[in-house]
PDB file of C-alpha atoms in Angstrom:
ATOM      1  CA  UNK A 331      24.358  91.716 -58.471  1.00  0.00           C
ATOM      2  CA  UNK A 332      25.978  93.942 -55.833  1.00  0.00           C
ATOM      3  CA  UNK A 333      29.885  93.617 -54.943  1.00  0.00           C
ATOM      4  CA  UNK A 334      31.133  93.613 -52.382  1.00  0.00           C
ATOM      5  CA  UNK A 335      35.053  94.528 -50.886  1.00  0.00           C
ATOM      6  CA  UNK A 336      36.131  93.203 -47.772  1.00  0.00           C
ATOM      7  CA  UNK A 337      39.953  94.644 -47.082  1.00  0.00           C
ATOM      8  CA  UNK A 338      41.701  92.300 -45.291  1.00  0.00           C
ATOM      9  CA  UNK A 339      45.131  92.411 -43.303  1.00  0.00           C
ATOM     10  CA  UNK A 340      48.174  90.560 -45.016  1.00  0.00           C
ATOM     11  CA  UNK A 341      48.057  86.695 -43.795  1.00  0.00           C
ATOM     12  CA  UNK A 342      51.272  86.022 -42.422  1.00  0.00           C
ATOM     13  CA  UNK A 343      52.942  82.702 -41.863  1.00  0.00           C
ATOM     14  CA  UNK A 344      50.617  80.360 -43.614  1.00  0.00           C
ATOM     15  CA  UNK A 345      53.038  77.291 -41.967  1.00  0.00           C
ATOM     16  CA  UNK A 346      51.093  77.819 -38.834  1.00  0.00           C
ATOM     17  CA  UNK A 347      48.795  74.998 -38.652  1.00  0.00           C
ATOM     18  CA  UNK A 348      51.760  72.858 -39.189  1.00  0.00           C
ATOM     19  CA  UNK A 349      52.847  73.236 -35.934  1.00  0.00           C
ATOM     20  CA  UNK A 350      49.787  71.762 -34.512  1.00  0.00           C
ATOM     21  CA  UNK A 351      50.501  68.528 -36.222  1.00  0.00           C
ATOM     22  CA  UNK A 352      51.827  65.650 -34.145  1.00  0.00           C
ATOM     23  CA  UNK A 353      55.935  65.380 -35.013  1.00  0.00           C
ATOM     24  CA  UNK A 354      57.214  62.380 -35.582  1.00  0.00           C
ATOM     25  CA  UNK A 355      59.011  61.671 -32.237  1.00  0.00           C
ATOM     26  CA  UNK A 356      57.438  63.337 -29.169  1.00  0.00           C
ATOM     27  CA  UNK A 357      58.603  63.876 -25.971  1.00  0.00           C
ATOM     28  CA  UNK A 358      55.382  64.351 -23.224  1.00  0.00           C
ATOM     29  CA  UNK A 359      55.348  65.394 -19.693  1.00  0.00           C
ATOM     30  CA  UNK A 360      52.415  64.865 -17.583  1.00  0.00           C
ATOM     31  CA  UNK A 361      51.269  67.209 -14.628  1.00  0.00           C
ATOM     32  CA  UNK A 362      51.666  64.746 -12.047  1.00  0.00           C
ATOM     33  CA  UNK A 363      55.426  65.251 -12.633  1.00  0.00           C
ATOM     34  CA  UNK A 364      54.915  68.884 -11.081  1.00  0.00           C
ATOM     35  CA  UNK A 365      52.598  67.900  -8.055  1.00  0.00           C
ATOM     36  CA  UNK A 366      52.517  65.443  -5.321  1.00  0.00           C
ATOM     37  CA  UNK A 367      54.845  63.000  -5.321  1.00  0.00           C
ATOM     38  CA  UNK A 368      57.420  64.388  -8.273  1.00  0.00           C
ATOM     39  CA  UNK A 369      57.438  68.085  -6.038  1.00  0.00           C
ATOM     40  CA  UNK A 370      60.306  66.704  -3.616  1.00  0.00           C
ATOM     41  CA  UNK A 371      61.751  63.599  -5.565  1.00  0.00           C
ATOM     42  CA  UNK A 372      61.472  65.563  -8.930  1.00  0.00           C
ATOM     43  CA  UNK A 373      63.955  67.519  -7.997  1.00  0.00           C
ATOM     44  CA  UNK A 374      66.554  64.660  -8.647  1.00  0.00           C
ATOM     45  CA  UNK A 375      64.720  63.711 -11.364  1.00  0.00           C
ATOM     46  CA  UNK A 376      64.845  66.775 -13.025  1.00  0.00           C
ATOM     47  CA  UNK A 377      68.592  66.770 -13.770  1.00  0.00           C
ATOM     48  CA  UNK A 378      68.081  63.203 -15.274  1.00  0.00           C
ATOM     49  CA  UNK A 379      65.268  64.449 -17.769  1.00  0.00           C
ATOM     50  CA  UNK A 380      67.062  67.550 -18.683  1.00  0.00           C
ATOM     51  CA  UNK A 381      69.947  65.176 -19.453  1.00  0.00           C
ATOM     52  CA  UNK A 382      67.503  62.524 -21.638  1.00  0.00           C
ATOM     53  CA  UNK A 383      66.463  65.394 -23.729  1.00  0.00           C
ATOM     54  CA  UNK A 384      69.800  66.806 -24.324  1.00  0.00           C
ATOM     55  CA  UNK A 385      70.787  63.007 -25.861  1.00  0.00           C
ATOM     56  CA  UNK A 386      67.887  63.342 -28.421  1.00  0.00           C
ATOM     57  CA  UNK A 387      69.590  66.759 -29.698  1.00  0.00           C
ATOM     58  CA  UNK A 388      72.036  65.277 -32.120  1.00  0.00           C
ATOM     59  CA  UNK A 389      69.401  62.444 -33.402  1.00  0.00           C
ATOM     60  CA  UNK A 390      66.111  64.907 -33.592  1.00  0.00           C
ATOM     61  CA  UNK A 391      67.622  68.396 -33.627  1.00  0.00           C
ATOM     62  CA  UNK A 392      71.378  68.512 -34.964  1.00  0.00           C
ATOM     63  CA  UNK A 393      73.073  67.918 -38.011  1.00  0.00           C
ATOM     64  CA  UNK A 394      72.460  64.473 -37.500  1.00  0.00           C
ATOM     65  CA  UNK A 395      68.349  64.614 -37.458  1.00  0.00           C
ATOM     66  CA  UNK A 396      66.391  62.955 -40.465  1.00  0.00           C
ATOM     67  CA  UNK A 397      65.692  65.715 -42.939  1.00  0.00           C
ATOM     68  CA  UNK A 398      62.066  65.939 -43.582  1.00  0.00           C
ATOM     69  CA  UNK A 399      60.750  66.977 -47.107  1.00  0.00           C
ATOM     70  CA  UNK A 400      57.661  68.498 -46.705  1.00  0.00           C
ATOM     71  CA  UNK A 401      55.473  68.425 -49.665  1.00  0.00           C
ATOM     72  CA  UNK A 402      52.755  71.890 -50.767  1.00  0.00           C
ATOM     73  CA  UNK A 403      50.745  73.215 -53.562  1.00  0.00           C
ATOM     74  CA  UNK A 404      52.122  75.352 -56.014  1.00  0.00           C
ATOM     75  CA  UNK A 405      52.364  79.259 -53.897  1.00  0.00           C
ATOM     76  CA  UNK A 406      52.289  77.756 -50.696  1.00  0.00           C
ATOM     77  CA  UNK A 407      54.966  78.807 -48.183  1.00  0.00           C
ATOM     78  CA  UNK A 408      56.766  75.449 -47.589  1.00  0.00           C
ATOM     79  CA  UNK A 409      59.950  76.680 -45.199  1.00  0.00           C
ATOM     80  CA  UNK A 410      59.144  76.457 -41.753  1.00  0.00           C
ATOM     81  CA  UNK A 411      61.922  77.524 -38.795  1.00  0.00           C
ATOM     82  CA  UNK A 412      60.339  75.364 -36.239  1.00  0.00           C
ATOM     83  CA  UNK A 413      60.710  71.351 -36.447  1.00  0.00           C
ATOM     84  CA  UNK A 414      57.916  68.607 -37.836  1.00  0.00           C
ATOM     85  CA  UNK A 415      60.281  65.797 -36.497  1.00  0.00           C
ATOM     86  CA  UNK A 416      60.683  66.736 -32.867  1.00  0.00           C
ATOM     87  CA  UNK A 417      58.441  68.719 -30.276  1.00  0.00           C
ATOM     88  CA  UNK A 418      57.718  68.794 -26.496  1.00  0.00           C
ATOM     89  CA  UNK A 419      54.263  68.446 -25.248  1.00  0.00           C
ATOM     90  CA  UNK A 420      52.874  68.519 -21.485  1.00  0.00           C
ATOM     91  CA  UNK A 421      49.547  68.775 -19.841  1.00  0.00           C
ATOM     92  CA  UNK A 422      47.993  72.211 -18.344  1.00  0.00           C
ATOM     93  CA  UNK A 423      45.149  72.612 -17.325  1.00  0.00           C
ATOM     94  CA  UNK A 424      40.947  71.936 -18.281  1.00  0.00           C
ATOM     95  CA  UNK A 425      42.451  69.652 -20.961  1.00  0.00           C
ATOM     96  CA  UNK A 426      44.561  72.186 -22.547  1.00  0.00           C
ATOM     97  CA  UNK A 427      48.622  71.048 -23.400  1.00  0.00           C
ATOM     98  CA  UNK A 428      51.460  73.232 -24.476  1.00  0.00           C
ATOM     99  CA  UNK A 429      53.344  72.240 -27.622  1.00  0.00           C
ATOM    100  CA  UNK A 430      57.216  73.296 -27.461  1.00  0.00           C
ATOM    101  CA  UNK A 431      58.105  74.051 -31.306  1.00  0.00           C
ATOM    102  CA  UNK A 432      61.964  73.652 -31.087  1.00  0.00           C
ATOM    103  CA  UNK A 433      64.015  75.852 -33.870  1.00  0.00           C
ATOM    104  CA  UNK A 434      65.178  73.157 -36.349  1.00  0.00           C
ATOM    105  CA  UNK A 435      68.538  74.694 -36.865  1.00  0.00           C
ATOM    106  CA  UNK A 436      69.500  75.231 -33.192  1.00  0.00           C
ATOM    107  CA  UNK A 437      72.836  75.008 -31.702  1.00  0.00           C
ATOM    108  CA  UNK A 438      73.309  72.219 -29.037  1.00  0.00           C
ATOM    109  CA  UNK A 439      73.567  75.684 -26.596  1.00  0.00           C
ATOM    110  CA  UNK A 440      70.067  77.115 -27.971  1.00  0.00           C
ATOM    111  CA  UNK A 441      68.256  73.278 -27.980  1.00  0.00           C
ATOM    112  CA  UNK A 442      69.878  72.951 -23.980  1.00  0.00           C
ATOM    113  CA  UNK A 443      68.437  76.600 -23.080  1.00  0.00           C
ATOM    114  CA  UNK A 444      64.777  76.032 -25.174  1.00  0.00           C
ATOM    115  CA  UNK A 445      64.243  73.256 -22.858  1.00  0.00           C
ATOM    116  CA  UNK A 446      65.777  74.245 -19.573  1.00  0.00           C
ATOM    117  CA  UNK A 447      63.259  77.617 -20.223  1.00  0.00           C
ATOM    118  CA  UNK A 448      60.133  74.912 -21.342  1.00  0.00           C
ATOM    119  CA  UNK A 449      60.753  73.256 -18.223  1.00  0.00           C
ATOM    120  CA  UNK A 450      60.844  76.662 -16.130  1.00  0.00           C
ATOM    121  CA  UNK A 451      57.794  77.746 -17.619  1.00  0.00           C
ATOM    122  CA  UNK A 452      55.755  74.378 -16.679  1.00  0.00           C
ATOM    123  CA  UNK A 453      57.226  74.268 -13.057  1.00  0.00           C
ATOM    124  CA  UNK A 454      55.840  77.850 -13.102  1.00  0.00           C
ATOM    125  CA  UNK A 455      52.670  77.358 -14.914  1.00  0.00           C
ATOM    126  CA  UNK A 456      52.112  74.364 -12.280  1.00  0.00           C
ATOM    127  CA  UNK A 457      53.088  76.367  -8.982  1.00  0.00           C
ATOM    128  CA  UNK A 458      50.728  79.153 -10.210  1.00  0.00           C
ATOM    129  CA  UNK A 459      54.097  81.595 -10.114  1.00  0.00           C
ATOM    130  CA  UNK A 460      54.030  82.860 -14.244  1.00  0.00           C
ATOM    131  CA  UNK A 461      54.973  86.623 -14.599  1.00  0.00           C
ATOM    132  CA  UNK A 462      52.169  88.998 -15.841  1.00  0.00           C
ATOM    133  CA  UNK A 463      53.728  89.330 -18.868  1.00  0.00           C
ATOM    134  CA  UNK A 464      53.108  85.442 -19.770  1.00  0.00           C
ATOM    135  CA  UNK A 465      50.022  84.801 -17.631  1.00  0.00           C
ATOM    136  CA  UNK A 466      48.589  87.914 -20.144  1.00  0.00           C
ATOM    137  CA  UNK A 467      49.907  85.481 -23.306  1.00  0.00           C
ATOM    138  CA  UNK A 468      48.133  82.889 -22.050  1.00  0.00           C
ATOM    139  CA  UNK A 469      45.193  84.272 -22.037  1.00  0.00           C
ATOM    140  CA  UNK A 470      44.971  86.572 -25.186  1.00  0.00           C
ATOM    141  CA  UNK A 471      45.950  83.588 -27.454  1.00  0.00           C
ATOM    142  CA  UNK A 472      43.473  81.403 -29.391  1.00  0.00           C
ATOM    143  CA  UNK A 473      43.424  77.455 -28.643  1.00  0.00           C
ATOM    144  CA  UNK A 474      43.310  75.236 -31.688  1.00  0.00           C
ATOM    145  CA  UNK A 475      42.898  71.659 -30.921  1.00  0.00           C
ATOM    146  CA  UNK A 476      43.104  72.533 -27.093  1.00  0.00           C
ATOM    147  CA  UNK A 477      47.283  72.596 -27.661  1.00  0.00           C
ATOM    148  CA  UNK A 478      49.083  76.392 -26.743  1.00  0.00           C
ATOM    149  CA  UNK A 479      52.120  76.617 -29.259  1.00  0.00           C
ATOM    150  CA  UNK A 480      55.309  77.907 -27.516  1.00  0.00           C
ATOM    151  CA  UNK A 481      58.515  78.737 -28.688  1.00  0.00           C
ATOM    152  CA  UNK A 482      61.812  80.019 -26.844  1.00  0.00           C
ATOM    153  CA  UNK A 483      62.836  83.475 -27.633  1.00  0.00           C
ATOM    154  CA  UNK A 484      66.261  83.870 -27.271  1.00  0.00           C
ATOM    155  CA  UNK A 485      66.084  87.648 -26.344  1.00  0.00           C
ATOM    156  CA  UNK A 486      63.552  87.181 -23.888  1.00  0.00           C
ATOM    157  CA  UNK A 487      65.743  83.959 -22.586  1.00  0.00           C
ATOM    158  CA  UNK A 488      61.913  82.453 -21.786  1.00  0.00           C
ATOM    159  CA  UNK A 489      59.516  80.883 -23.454  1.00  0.00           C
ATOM    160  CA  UNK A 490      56.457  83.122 -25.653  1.00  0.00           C
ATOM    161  CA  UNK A 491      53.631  82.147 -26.979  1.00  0.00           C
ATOM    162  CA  UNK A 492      53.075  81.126 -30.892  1.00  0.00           C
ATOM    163  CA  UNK A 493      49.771  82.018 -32.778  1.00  0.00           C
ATOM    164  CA  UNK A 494      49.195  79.506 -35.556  1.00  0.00           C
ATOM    165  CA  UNK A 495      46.335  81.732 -36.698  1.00  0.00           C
ATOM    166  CA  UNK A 496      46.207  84.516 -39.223  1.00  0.00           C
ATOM    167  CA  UNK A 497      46.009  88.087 -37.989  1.00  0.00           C
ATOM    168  CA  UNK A 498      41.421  87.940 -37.855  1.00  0.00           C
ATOM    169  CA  UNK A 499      40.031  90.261 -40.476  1.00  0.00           C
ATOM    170  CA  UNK A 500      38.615  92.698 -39.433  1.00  0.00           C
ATOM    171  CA  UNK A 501      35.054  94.182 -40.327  1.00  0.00           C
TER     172      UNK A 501
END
């Protein structure tokens, strides 16, 4: 019986598909809330949401949030930087939603600029005004269960898009 080696590329973060798990308290903004009616009176509204999710920070996010215990095989990478508890979700386009994975140990500072850049991004994404450098994210990443991970990179200051795949193997 022949053998055969296939050389593969070292995984990665195996905590990946985690992410595309629903948390446990959810946060979900529709994109009617970027067109018609919410494009002038959003604008008021917009400093009112921004201050509702800065009140979840010390129940979801802070010191304060639940600790979750997350259970895995033996050898399994169990430590994940991004939180099961809380996300953001909204709607995009052709059935497609982005997924904001917020950093669970995040200063009240980092959690206030992760969503003030999530919101940028969809009032963006919506107004068809995304930089190249995001539009070409958008497009070069792989869509499990229709949702588009993001996470906020602090040296960026914006939003970047999250793989939850291994590197493919190549042939």
């Amino acid at each position: 019986m022949p053998v055969e080696i296939e050389e593969r590329d070292p995984p990665g973060p195996q905590a990946g598909l985690e992410w595309l798990l629903p948390t446990m308290a959810i946060v979900f903004i529709g994109k009617s809330y970027f067109d018609g009616f919410f494009k002038e009176a959003g604008k008021d509204h917009y400093t009112l949401l921004k201050k509702g999710l800065s009140t979840l920070y010390g129940r979801l996010v802070g010191p304060g949030a639940p600790a979750l215990t997350v259970v895995s095989t033996a050898g399994k990478r169990s430590d994940n930087d991004y939180s099961l508890l809380f996300s953001l979700m909204a709607e995009a386009d052709d059935g497609l939603r982005f997924k904001l994975l917020i950093q669970k140990s995040a200063s009240e500072e980092e959690y206030a600029a992760t969503v003030s850049a999530f919101l940028e991004f969809l009032d963006a994404f919506h107004a068809k005004t995304l930089g190249p450098a995001q539009l070409d994210e958008l497009r070069s990443v792989r869509h499990v269960g229709r949702t588009v991970l993001l996470a906020y990179s602090a040296d960026l200051k914006r939003v970047t898009v999250v793989d939850p795949l291994p590197p493919k193997v190549h042939q």
